[in-house]
């Protein structure tokens, strides 16, 4: 069966790890490149984590391009200061998992992914897999330029690299089949309306991508907080008995425990979202998407409410053209079966 050519842009991250395992183990995708971005952790750590996961599962042939350290316009320190200022402006209590603390240098998802970005499993000290000589944007451009067919881009972190690609290589946008992204949210409110981690980290990049004219399917919180993995999923993966199964088991257990504790207001018990894997699954098998809406989605960047917010016109009252397919639900049992099967197909 013809494999679908894809580029995965990620910030591993536990759910990014699952996205990489699913993409490689599904045997349905031709992963032309993996590129990295800062988000869940520093660029150094997300790049190291991507190299570790890919080598560990046997995907040594997949080139890895390191992305850019900061968002397109605002650096992380500035972004964190803005988020704290916004919270004070709106007299908002710290969101679950966010402690009132001095703005950090680097915005990271440490509350969910730990200090390394992939806490819960220790990869071998030595990893022969090295990053490519060229950076993320150049590598993506090379893949698009050389591909005989259109390529699907699957961003599972902040959209910095994709925004830079759109700006630097507009002539290559015709080579993108579509962008299947994890990010944004329409009607599901985690801590603040319209806010999601990936889009809030680089508002300008998000706006560039959403206004690029490239077809976008958005797997945001509306679907990722409905399609949850459970302890039975972990048990099935553990029972596989291979290296990948042991690594995935350890990391899914950690991620579930950190979600259940840090997002206590959601009352999640022995279940957790695996956000990024949804965006990959939708490319592998579009029939998994059981509910979606074509909506007009704009991105706030003016600092009025929440920069990076995906403002989705889910009532259609603005009468503006729909530019994004927003996913609301997927077939959870079949999705979880894919995760188990993919883990089995890896090293
Ligand atoms: O909001 C969830 C997203 O932010 C996921 O991609 C997770 O890995 C983090 O990057
Ligand atoms: Ca991610």
Short mmCIF file of C-alpha atoms and ligand atoms in Angstrom, two decimals:
data_model
loop_
_atom_site.label_atom_id
_atom_site.label_comp_id
_atom_site.label_asym_id
_atom_site.label_seq_id
_atom_site.Cartn_x
_atom_site.Cartn_y
_atom_site.Cartn_z
CA UNK A 1 0.00 0.00 0.00
CA UNK A 2 1.32 3.50 -0.91
CA UNK A 3 2.71 5.21 2.17
CA UNK A 4 1.61 8.78 2.84
CA UNK A 5 4.60 11.20 2.83
CA UNK A 6 4.72 13.28 6.03
CA UNK A 7 6.92 15.66 8.00
CA UNK A 8 6.43 15.69 11.78
CA UNK A 9 7.33 18.89 13.67
CA UNK A 10 7.37 18.19 17.40
CA UNK A 11 8.46 19.12 20.93
CA UNK A 12 8.80 15.74 22.71
CA UNK A 13 6.95 15.58 25.17
CA UNK A 14 5.18 12.35 26.10
CA UNK A 15 2.38 12.71 23.60
CA UNK A 16 4.85 13.72 20.88
CA UNK A 17 6.67 10.44 21.64
CA UNK A 18 3.40 8.55 21.09
CA UNK A 19 2.86 10.47 17.86
CA UNK A 20 6.31 9.38 16.61
CA UNK A 21 5.73 5.74 17.61
CA UNK A 22 2.30 5.76 15.94
CA UNK A 23 3.64 7.40 12.78
CA UNK A 24 6.55 4.97 12.44
CA UNK A 25 4.88 1.81 13.70
CA UNK A 26 1.68 2.24 11.69
CA UNK A 27 3.68 1.44 8.51
CA UNK A 28 1.19 3.72 6.72
CA UNK A 29 3.35 6.85 6.67
CA UNK A 30 6.60 7.67 4.89
CA UNK A 31 8.26 9.95 7.46
CA UNK A 32 10.44 12.15 5.25
CA UNK A 33 11.70 14.23 8.22
CA UNK A 34 11.17 14.98 11.90
CA UNK A 35 11.84 18.55 13.00
CA UNK A 36 11.98 19.94 16.52
CA UNK A 37 10.78 23.06 18.29
CA UNK A 38 10.94 24.40 21.85
CA UNK A 39 7.71 24.05 23.77
CA UNK A 40 7.31 21.24 26.28
CA UNK A 41 10.92 21.86 27.05
CA UNK A 42 13.99 23.65 25.74
CA UNK A 43 15.02 23.13 22.12
CA UNK A 44 18.08 21.18 23.27
CA UNK A 45 15.91 18.80 25.28
CA UNK A 46 13.14 18.35 22.69
CA UNK A 47 15.79 17.66 20.02
CA UNK A 48 17.61 15.18 22.27
CA UNK A 49 14.29 13.52 23.12
CA UNK A 50 13.31 13.20 19.45
CA UNK A 51 16.66 11.59 18.60
CA UNK A 52 16.36 9.21 21.58
CA UNK A 53 12.81 8.11 20.73
CA UNK A 54 13.53 7.60 17.02
CA UNK A 55 16.68 5.58 17.67
CA UNK A 56 14.99 3.54 20.40
CA UNK A 57 12.08 2.48 18.17
CA UNK A 58 14.37 1.65 15.24
CA UNK A 59 13.69 4.72 13.08
CA UNK A 60 17.34 5.59 12.47
CA UNK A 61 16.75 6.36 8.82
CA UNK A 62 14.49 9.34 9.60
CA UNK A 63 16.41 12.66 9.42
CA UNK A 64 15.97 15.09 12.34
CA UNK A 65 16.26 18.86 11.83
CA UNK A 66 16.68 21.14 14.84
CA UNK A 67 14.27 24.08 14.90
CA UNK A 68 14.52 27.61 16.19
CA UNK A 69 15.06 28.44 19.87
CA UNK A 70 12.46 31.18 20.29
CA UNK A 71 9.03 32.04 18.86
CA UNK A 72 9.03 34.19 15.71
CA UNK A 73 8.47 37.54 17.44
CA UNK A 74 8.45 37.15 21.22
CA UNK A 75 11.08 35.30 23.18
CA UNK A 76 9.99 32.89 25.90
CA UNK A 77 10.85 35.23 28.80
CA UNK A 78 8.68 37.95 27.22
CA UNK A 79 5.88 35.45 26.63
CA UNK A 80 5.89 34.23 30.23
CA UNK A 81 5.87 37.80 31.56
CA UNK A 82 2.87 38.56 29.32
CA UNK A 83 0.99 35.50 30.56
CA UNK A 84 1.52 36.54 34.20
CA UNK A 85 0.52 40.13 33.41
CA UNK A 86 -2.63 38.89 31.70
CA UNK A 87 -3.51 36.75 34.69
CA UNK A 88 -3.13 39.75 36.99
CA UNK A 89 -5.13 41.93 34.57
CA UNK A 90 -7.99 39.47 34.59
CA UNK A 91 -7.48 38.70 38.32
CA UNK A 92 -7.21 35.04 37.36
CA UNK A 93 -6.07 32.44 39.81
CA UNK A 94 -3.14 30.35 38.60
CA UNK A 95 -4.43 27.71 36.23
CA UNK A 96 -4.25 24.17 37.51
CA UNK A 97 -0.65 23.09 37.35
CA UNK A 98 0.57 26.70 37.12
CA UNK A 99 2.08 27.86 40.38
CA UNK A 100 2.54 31.59 41.10
CA UNK A 101 6.29 31.76 40.56
CA UNK A 102 8.87 34.03 39.08
CA UNK A 103 8.59 34.06 35.26
CA UNK A 104 10.87 31.33 33.97
CA UNK A 105 13.39 31.84 31.22
CA UNK A 106 11.90 29.12 29.14
CA UNK A 107 8.21 28.33 28.81
CA UNK A 108 8.02 24.59 29.23
CA UNK A 109 5.36 22.03 29.85
CA UNK A 110 7.39 20.85 32.84
CA UNK A 111 4.26 20.35 34.94
CA UNK A 112 3.14 17.59 32.58
CA UNK A 113 6.37 16.34 30.97
CA UNK A 114 8.94 16.79 33.73
CA UNK A 115 12.33 18.47 33.80
CA UNK A 116 13.78 16.54 30.83
CA UNK A 117 10.63 16.83 28.75
CA UNK A 118 10.32 13.04 28.82
CA UNK A 119 10.50 12.13 32.51
CA UNK A 120 9.49 8.59 33.44
CA UNK A 121 11.92 6.65 31.26
CA UNK A 122 15.70 6.67 31.04
CA UNK A 123 17.06 6.21 27.53
CA UNK A 124 20.51 4.65 27.01
CA UNK A 125 23.32 7.15 27.58
CA UNK A 126 24.80 6.54 24.14
CA UNK A 127 22.69 7.40 21.10
CA UNK A 128 24.43 7.10 17.72
CA UNK A 129 21.61 9.00 15.97
CA UNK A 130 22.63 12.58 15.21
CA UNK A 131 20.61 15.57 14.01
CA UNK A 132 20.86 16.57 10.34
CA UNK A 133 23.41 19.16 9.28
CA UNK A 134 20.63 21.51 8.17
CA UNK A 135 18.04 23.15 10.42
CA UNK A 136 14.32 22.36 10.57
CA UNK A 137 13.06 24.92 8.06
CA UNK A 138 15.73 24.13 5.48
CA UNK A 139 15.11 20.41 5.90
CA UNK A 140 11.36 20.84 5.46
CA UNK A 141 11.94 22.96 2.35
CA UNK A 142 14.33 20.34 0.93
CA UNK A 143 11.79 17.56 1.48
CA UNK A 144 9.00 19.56 -0.14
CA UNK A 145 11.16 20.64 -3.08
CA UNK A 146 12.40 17.11 -3.83
CA UNK A 147 9.12 15.28 -3.29
CA UNK A 148 7.29 14.09 -6.40
CA UNK A 149 4.02 14.18 -4.48
CA UNK A 150 2.47 16.55 -1.96
CA UNK A 151 3.56 16.11 1.65
CA UNK A 152 1.37 16.29 4.78
CA UNK A 153 2.88 18.31 7.62
CA UNK A 154 1.99 17.19 11.16
CA UNK A 155 2.92 19.85 13.74
CA UNK A 156 2.55 18.71 17.35
CA UNK A 157 4.22 21.66 19.05
CA UNK A 158 4.26 25.47 18.68
CA UNK A 159 4.04 26.48 15.02
CA UNK A 160 7.28 28.49 14.89
CA UNK A 161 9.03 26.32 12.27
CA UNK A 162 5.92 26.10 10.10
CA UNK A 163 5.38 29.87 10.27
CA UNK A 164 8.99 30.45 9.21
CA UNK A 165 8.57 27.92 6.36
CA UNK A 166 5.45 29.75 5.10
CA UNK A 167 7.25 33.10 5.15
CA UNK A 168 10.59 31.90 3.75
CA UNK A 169 9.34 29.48 1.06
CA UNK A 170 5.91 30.65 -0.20
CA UNK A 171 6.59 28.93 -3.54
CA UNK A 172 6.65 25.56 -1.77
CA UNK A 173 3.21 25.85 -0.14
CA UNK A 174 1.68 24.17 -3.20
CA UNK A 175 3.68 21.05 -2.26
CA UNK A 176 1.87 20.74 1.11
CA UNK A 177 -1.11 18.38 0.99
CA UNK A 178 -2.41 19.77 4.26
CA UNK A 179 -1.43 20.59 7.82
CA UNK A 180 -2.78 18.07 10.36
CA UNK A 181 -1.95 19.83 13.62
CA UNK A 182 -2.39 19.28 17.31
CA UNK A 183 -3.26 22.67 18.73
CA UNK A 184 -5.92 25.20 19.50
CA UNK A 185 -9.34 24.68 20.97
CA UNK A 186 -12.84 25.72 19.98
CA UNK A 187 -15.42 25.13 22.70
CA UNK A 188 -13.42 23.11 25.26
CA UNK A 189 -11.97 25.33 28.00
CA UNK A 190 -8.98 23.85 29.84
CA UNK A 191 -7.98 26.96 31.82
CA UNK A 192 -8.90 29.94 29.63
CA UNK A 193 -11.26 30.32 26.68
CA UNK A 194 -9.74 29.55 23.27
CA UNK A 195 -6.31 28.92 24.84
CA UNK A 196 -4.09 25.93 24.13
CA UNK A 197 -0.38 25.49 24.91
CA UNK A 198 1.02 25.14 21.37
CA UNK A 199 -0.79 28.15 19.90
CA UNK A 200 -0.22 30.39 22.93
CA UNK A 201 3.53 29.90 22.80
CA UNK A 202 3.92 31.46 19.34
CA UNK A 203 0.86 33.58 18.46
CA UNK A 204 2.42 35.21 15.41
CA UNK A 205 3.54 31.89 13.89
CA UNK A 206 0.07 30.49 14.48
CA UNK A 207 -1.53 33.48 12.73
CA UNK A 208 0.85 33.15 9.75
CA UNK A 209 -0.01 29.45 9.37
CA UNK A 210 -3.78 29.93 9.77
CA UNK A 211 -3.71 32.70 7.14
CA UNK A 212 -1.42 30.79 4.73
CA UNK A 213 -4.24 29.29 2.68
CA UNK A 214 -2.82 25.78 3.23
CA UNK A 215 -5.64 23.35 4.16
CA UNK A 216 -5.62 22.77 7.93
CA UNK A 217 -7.26 20.11 10.08
CA UNK A 218 -7.03 21.08 13.74
CA UNK A 219 -6.97 18.45 16.47
CA UNK A 220 -7.47 20.71 19.50
CA UNK A 221 -8.67 20.16 23.05
CA UNK A 222 -12.24 19.57 21.82
CA UNK A 223 -11.17 16.14 20.59
CA UNK A 224 -8.00 15.43 22.58
CA UNK A 225 -9.80 15.69 25.92
CA UNK A 226 -12.45 13.26 24.63
CA UNK A 227 -10.17 10.61 23.07
CA UNK A 228 -8.42 9.38 26.20
CA UNK A 229 -6.14 6.40 26.81
CA UNK A 230 -6.69 4.29 29.91
CA UNK A 231 -4.93 1.71 32.07
CA UNK A 232 -6.18 -1.07 29.77
CA UNK A 233 -4.33 0.60 26.86
CA UNK A 234 -1.18 0.66 28.98
CA UNK A 235 -1.67 -3.00 29.95
CA UNK A 236 -2.06 -4.03 26.28
CA UNK A 237 1.12 -2.17 25.27
CA UNK A 238 3.05 -3.58 28.23
CA UNK A 239 2.01 -7.10 27.23
CA UNK A 240 3.72 -6.70 23.83
CA UNK A 241 7.06 -7.27 25.57
CA UNK A 242 9.36 -5.38 23.17
CA UNK A 243 11.67 -2.42 23.89
CA UNK A 244 9.23 0.11 22.45
CA UNK A 245 6.39 -1.34 24.51
CA UNK A 246 8.38 -1.00 27.72
CA UNK A 247 9.36 2.62 26.89
CA UNK A 248 5.81 3.62 25.88
CA UNK A 249 4.35 1.93 28.99
CA UNK A 250 6.68 3.82 31.34
CA UNK A 251 6.02 7.18 29.66
CA UNK A 252 2.24 6.74 29.40
CA UNK A 253 2.10 5.83 33.09
CA UNK A 254 4.08 8.98 33.97
CA UNK A 255 1.96 11.20 31.71
CA UNK A 256 -1.29 9.82 33.14
CA UNK A 257 -0.14 10.41 36.71
CA UNK A 258 1.05 13.96 35.96
CA UNK A 259 -2.20 14.84 34.19
CA UNK A 260 -4.39 13.35 36.87
CA UNK A 261 -2.55 15.38 39.51
CA UNK A 262 -1.76 18.68 37.75
CA UNK A 263 -5.18 19.08 36.09
CA UNK A 264 -7.20 18.03 39.12
CA UNK A 265 -10.08 20.32 38.12
CA UNK A 266 -10.79 17.96 35.18
CA UNK A 267 -11.33 15.04 37.59
CA UNK A 268 -9.51 12.66 35.22
CA UNK A 269 -9.08 9.27 36.94
CA UNK A 270 -6.81 6.67 35.34
CA UNK A 271 -7.30 8.19 31.91
CA UNK A 272 -5.37 10.88 30.07
CA UNK A 273 -5.26 12.66 26.72
CA UNK A 274 -2.53 11.77 24.24
CA UNK A 275 -3.01 14.98 22.26
CA UNK A 276 -0.38 14.71 19.51
CA UNK A 277 -1.16 11.13 18.50
CA UNK A 278 -4.63 12.31 17.40
CA UNK A 279 -3.12 14.51 14.67
CA UNK A 280 -1.12 11.54 13.33
CA UNK A 281 -4.03 9.09 13.54
CA UNK A 282 -6.17 11.45 11.46
CA UNK A 283 -3.63 11.21 8.64
CA UNK A 284 -3.26 7.42 8.88
CA UNK A 285 -7.02 6.85 8.79
CA UNK A 286 -9.31 9.87 8.20
CA UNK A 287 -12.36 7.68 8.95
CA UNK A 288 -11.30 7.82 12.60
CA UNK A 289 -12.59 11.40 12.66
CA UNK A 290 -16.28 11.03 13.58
CA UNK A 291 -17.16 14.69 14.11
CA UNK A 292 -15.64 17.89 12.68
CA UNK A 293 -16.80 21.34 11.58
CA UNK A 294 -15.45 23.68 8.90
CA UNK A 295 -15.07 26.95 10.82
CA UNK A 296 -13.59 30.40 10.46
CA UNK A 297 -10.69 30.51 12.94
CA UNK A 298 -8.70 33.64 13.72
CA UNK A 299 -5.75 34.00 16.07
CA UNK A 300 -5.53 36.72 18.70
CA UNK A 301 -2.20 38.56 18.66
CA UNK A 302 -3.23 42.05 19.83
CA UNK A 303 -3.09 41.33 23.56
CA UNK A 304 -6.76 42.14 24.06
CA UNK A 305 -7.64 38.85 25.72
CA UNK A 306 -5.27 35.92 25.23
CA UNK A 307 -2.58 36.08 22.55
CA UNK A 308 -2.39 32.83 20.62
CA UNK A 309 -6.06 32.06 21.26
CA UNK A 310 -7.76 30.19 18.42
CA UNK A 311 -10.94 32.23 18.13
CA UNK A 312 -13.30 29.77 16.42
CA UNK A 313 -16.56 31.09 15.02
CA UNK A 314 -18.49 27.95 15.98
CA UNK A 315 -21.83 29.73 15.59
CA UNK A 316 -21.07 30.96 12.05
CA UNK A 317 -22.32 34.42 13.02
CA UNK A 318 -19.34 36.25 11.48
CA UNK A 319 -20.23 34.92 8.00
CA UNK A 320 -16.48 34.70 7.22
CA UNK A 321 -15.01 31.92 5.05
CA UNK A 322 -14.17 28.72 6.90
CA UNK A 323 -10.41 28.15 6.82
CA UNK A 324 -10.00 25.23 9.22
CA UNK A 325 -11.54 21.80 9.76
CA UNK A 326 -11.92 21.64 13.54
CA UNK A 327 -12.15 18.10 14.91
CA UNK A 328 -14.55 17.42 17.77
CA UNK A 329 -14.51 13.64 18.10
CA UNK A 330 -12.78 10.45 16.96
CA UNK A 331 -13.44 6.70 17.21
CA UNK A 332 -11.59 6.08 20.49
CA UNK A 333 -11.47 2.25 20.47
CA UNK A 334 -10.05 2.13 16.96
CA UNK A 335 -7.63 4.95 17.82
CA UNK A 336 -6.31 3.06 20.86
CA UNK A 337 -5.99 -0.13 18.80
CA UNK A 338 -3.72 1.82 16.42
CA UNK A 339 -1.46 2.85 19.33
CA UNK A 340 -1.10 -0.76 20.47
CA UNK A 341 -0.47 -2.11 16.95
CA UNK A 342 2.09 0.59 16.18
CA UNK A 343 4.00 -0.10 19.40
CA UNK A 344 4.11 -3.78 18.43
CA UNK A 345 5.53 -2.94 14.98
CA UNK A 346 8.48 -1.03 16.42
CA UNK A 347 11.75 -2.39 17.80
O1 LIG B 1 -1.70 21.44 24.64
C1 LIG B 1 -1.14 20.19 24.35
C2 LIG B 1 0.03 20.33 23.45
O2 LIG B 1 1.08 21.06 24.10
C3 LIG B 1 0.67 18.98 23.09
O3 LIG B 1 1.26 19.05 21.82
C4 LIG B 1 1.72 18.80 24.13
O4 LIG B 1 2.78 17.95 23.71
C5 LIG B 1 2.21 20.22 24.27
O5 LIG B 1 3.14 20.45 23.23
CA1 LIG B 2 3.64 18.48 21.60
#
